[in-house]
GROMACS .gro file of N, CA, C and O in nm:
model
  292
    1UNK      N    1   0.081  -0.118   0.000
    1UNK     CA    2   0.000   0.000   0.000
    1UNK      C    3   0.085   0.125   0.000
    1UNK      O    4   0.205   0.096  -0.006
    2UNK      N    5   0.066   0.231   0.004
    2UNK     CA    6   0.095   0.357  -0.040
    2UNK      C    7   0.110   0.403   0.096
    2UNK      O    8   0.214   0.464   0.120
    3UNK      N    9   0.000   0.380   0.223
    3UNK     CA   10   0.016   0.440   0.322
    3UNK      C   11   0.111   0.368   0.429
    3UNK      O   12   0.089   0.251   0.399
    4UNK      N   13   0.197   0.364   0.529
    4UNK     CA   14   0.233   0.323   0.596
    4UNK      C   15   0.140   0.251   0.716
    4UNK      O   16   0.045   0.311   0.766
    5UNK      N   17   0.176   0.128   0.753
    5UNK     CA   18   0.091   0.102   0.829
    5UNK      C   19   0.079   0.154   0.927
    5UNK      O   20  -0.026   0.105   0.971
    6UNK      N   21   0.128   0.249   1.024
    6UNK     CA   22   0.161   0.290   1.140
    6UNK      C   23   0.059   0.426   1.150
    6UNK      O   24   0.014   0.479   1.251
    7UNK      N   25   0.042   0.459   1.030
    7UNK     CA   26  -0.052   0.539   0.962
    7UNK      C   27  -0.218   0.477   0.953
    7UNK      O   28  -0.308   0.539   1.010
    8UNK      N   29  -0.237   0.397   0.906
    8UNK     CA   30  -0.333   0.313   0.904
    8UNK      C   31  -0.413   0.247   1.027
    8UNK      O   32  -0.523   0.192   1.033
    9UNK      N   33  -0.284   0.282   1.150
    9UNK     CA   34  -0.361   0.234   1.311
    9UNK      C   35  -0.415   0.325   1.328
    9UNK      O   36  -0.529   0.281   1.336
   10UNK      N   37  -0.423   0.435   1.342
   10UNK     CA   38  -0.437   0.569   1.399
   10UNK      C   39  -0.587   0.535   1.413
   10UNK      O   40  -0.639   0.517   1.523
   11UNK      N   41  -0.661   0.525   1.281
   11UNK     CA   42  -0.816   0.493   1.297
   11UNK      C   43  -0.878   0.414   1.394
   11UNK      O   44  -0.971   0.444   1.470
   12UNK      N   45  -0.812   0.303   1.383
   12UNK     CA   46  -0.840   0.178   1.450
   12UNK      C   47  -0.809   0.210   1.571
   12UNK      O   48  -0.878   0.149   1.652
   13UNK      N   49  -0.744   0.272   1.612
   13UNK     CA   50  -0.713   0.298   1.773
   13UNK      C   51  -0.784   0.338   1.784
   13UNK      O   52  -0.875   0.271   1.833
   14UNK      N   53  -0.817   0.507   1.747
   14UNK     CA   54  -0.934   0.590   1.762
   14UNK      C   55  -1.078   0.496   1.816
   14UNK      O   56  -1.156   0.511   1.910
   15UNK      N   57  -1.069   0.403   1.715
   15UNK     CA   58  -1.207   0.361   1.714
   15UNK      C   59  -1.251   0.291   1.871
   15UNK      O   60  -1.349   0.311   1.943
   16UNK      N   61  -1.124   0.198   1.885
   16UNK     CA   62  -1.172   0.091   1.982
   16UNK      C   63  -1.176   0.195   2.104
   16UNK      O   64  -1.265   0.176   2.187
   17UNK      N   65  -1.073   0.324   2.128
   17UNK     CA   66  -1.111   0.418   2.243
   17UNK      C   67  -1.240   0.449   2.185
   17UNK      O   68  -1.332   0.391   2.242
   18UNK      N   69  -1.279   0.535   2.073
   18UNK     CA   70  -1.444   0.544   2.166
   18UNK      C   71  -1.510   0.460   2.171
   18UNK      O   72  -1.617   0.512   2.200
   19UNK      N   73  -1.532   0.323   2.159
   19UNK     CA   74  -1.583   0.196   2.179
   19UNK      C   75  -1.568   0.155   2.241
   19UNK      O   76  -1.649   0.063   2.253
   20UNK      N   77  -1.469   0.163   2.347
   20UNK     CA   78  -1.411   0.121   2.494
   20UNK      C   79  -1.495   0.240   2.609
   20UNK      O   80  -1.504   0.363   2.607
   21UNK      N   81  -1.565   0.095   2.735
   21UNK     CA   82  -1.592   0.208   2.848
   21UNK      C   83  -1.484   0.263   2.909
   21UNK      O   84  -1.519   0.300   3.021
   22UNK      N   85  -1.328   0.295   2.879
   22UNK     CA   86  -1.259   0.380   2.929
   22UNK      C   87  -1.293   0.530   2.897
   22UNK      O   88  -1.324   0.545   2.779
   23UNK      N   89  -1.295   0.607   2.947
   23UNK     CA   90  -1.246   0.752   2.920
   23UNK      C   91  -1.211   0.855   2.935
   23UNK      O   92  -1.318   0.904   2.970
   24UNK      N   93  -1.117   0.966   2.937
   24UNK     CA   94  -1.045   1.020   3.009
   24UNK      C   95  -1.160   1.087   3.101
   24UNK      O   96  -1.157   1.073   3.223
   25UNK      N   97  -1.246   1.150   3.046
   25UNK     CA   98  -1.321   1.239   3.084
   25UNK      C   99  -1.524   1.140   3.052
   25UNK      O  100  -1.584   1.133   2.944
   26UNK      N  101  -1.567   1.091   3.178
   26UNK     CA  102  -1.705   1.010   3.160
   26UNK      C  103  -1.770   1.107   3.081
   26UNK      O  104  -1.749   1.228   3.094
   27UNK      N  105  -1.854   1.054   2.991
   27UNK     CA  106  -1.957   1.096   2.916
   27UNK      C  107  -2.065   1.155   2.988
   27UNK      O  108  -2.132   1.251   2.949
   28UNK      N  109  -2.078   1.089   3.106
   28UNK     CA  110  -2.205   1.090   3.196
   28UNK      C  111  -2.213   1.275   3.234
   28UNK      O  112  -2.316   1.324   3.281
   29UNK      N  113  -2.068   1.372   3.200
   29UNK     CA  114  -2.039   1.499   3.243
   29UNK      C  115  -2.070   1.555   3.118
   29UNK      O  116  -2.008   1.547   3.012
   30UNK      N  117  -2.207   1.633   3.154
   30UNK     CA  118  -2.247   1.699   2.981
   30UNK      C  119  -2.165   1.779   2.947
   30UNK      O  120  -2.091   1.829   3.032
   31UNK      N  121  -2.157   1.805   2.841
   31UNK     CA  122  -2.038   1.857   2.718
   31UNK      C  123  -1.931   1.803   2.722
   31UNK      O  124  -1.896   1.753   2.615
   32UNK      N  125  -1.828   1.786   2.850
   32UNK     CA  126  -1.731   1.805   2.802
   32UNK      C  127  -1.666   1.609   2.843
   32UNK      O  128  -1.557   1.553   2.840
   33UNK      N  129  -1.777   1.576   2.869
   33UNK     CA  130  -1.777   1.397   2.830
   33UNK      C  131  -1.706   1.370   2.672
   33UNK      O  132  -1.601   1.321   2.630
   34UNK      N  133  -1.817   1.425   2.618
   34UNK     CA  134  -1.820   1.429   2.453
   34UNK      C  135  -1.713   1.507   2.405
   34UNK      O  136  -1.687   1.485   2.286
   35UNK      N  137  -1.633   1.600   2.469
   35UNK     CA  138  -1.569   1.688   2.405
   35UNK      C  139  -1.415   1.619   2.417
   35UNK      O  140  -1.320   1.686   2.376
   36UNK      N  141  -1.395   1.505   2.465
   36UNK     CA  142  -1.302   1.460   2.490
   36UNK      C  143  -1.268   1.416   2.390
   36UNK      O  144  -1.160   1.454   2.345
   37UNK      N  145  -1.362   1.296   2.302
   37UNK     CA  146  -1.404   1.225   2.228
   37UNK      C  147  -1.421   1.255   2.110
   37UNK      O  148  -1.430   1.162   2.031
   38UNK      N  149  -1.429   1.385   2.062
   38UNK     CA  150  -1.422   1.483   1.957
   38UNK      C  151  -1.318   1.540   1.906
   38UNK      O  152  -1.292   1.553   1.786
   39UNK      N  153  -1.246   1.582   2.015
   39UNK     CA  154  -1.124   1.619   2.038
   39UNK      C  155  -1.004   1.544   1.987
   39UNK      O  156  -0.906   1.599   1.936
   40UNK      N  157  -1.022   1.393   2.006
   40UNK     CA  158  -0.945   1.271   2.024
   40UNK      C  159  -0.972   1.287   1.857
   40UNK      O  160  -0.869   1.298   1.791
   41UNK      N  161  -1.097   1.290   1.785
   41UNK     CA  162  -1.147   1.253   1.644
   41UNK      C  163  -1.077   1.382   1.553
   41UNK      O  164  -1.039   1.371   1.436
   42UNK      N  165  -1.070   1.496   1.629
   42UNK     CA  166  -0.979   1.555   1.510
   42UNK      C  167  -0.816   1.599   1.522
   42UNK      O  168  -0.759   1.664   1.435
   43UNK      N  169  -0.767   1.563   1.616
   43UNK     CA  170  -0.619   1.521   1.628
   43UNK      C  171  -0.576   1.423   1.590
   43UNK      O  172  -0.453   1.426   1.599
   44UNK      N  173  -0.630   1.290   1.530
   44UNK     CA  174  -0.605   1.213   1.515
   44UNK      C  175  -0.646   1.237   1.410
   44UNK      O  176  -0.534   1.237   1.358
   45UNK      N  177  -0.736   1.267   1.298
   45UNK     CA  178  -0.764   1.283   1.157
   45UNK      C  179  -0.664   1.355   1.118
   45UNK      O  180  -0.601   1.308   1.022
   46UNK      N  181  -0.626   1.460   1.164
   46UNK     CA  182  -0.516   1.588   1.148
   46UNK      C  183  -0.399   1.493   1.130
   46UNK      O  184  -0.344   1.485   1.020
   47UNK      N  185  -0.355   1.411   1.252
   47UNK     CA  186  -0.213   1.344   1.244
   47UNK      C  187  -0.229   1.227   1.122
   47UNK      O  188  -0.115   1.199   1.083
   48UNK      N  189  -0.328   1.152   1.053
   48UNK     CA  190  -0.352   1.066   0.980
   48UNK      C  191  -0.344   1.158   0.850
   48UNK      O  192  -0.335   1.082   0.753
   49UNK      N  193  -0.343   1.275   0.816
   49UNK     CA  194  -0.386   1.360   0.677
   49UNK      C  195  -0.169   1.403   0.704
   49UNK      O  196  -0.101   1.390   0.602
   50UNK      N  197  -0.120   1.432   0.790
   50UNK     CA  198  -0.014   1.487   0.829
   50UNK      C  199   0.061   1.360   0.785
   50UNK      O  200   0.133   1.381   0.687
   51UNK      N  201   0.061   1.276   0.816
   51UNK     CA  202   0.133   1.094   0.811
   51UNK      C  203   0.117   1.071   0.695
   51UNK      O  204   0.225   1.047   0.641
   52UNK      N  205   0.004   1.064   0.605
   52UNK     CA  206  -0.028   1.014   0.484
   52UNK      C  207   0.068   1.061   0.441
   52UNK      O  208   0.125   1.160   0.487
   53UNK      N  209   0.121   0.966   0.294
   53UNK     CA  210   0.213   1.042   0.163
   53UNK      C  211   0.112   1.135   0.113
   53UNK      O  212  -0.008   1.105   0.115
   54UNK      N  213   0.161   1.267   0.062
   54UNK     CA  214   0.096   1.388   0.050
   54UNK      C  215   0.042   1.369  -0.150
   54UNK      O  216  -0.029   1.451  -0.208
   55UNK      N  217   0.079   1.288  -0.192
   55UNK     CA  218   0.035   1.244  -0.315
   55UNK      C  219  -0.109   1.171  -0.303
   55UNK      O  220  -0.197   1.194  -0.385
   56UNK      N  221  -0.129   1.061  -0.168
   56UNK     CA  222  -0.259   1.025  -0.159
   56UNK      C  223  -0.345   1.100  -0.072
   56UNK      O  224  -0.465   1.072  -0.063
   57UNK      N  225  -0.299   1.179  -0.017
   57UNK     CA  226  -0.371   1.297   0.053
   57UNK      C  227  -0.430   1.391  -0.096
   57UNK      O  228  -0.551   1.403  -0.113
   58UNK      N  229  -0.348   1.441  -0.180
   58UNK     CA  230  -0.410   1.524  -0.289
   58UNK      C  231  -0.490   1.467  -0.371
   58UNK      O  232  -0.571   1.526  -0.441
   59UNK      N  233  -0.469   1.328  -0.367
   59UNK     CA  234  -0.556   1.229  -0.493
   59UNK      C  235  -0.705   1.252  -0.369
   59UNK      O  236  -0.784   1.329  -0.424
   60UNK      N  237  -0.741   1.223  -0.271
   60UNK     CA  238  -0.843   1.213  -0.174
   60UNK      C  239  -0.902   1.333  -0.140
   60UNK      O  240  -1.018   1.351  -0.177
   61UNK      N  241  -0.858   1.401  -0.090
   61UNK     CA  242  -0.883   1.519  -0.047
   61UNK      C  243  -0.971   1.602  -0.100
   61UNK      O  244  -0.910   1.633  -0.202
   62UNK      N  245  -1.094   1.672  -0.105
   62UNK     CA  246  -1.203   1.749  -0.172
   62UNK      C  247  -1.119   1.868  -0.218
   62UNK      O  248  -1.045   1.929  -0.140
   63UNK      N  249  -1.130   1.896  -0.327
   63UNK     CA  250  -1.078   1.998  -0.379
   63UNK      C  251  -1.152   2.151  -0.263
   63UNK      O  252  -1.087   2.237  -0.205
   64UNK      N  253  -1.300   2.132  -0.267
   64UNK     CA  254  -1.264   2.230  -0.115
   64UNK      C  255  -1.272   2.254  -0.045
   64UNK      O  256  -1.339   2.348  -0.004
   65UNK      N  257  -1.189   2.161   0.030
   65UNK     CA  258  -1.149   2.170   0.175
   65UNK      C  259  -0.990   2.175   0.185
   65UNK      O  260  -0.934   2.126   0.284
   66UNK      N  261  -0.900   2.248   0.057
   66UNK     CA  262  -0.780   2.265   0.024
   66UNK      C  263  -0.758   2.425   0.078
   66UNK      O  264  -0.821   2.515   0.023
   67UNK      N  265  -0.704   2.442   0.142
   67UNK     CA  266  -0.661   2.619   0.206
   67UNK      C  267  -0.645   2.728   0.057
   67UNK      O  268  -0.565   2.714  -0.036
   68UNK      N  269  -0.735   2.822   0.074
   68UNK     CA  270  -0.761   2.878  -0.023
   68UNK      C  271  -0.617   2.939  -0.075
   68UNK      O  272  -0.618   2.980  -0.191
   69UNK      N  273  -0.473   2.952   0.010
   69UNK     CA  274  -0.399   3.002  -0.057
   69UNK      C  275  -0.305   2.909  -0.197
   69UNK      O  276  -0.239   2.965  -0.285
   70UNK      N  277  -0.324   2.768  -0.183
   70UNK     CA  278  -0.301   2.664  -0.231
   70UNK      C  279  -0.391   2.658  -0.397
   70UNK      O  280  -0.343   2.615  -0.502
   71UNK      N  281  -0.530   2.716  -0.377
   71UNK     CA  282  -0.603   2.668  -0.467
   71UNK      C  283  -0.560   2.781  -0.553
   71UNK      O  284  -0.542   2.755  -0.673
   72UNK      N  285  -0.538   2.910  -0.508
   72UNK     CA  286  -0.476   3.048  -0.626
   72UNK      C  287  -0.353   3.041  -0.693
   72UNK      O  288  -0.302   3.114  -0.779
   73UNK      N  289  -0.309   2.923  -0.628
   73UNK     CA  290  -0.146   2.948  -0.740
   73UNK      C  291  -0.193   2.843  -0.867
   73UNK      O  292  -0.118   2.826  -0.964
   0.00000   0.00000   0.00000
């Protein structure tokens, strides 16, 4: 594959933590139960888009959701 596997856990970890009754912060505490858990979902998307080879990041990636200074040159 193109991506590294080490790259490819990131999800899978993600997943089984929020699928696991561990959590840093119980759910049972409104907002910021969930905000833990959210939190966890876009640091870890961020580090998985950051990790990827940047060739299958551009093949994937929505043209727009590309930083508008990128799309003017």
């Amino acid at each position: 594959g193109r991506v590294p596997i080490y790259t490819k856990i990131i999800p899978f970890l993600v997943a089984v933590y929020l699928l696991s009754p561990f959590d840093l912060i119980p759910d049972v505490i409104p907002i910021f139960g969930q905000m833990d858990d959210f939190g966890l979902m876009v640091v870890s998307l961020s580090a998985f888009i950051r990790l990827a080879p940047s060739e299958v990041v551009d093949e994937y990636m929505p043209r727009d959701m590309e930083p508008k200074a990128q799309i003017n040159q």
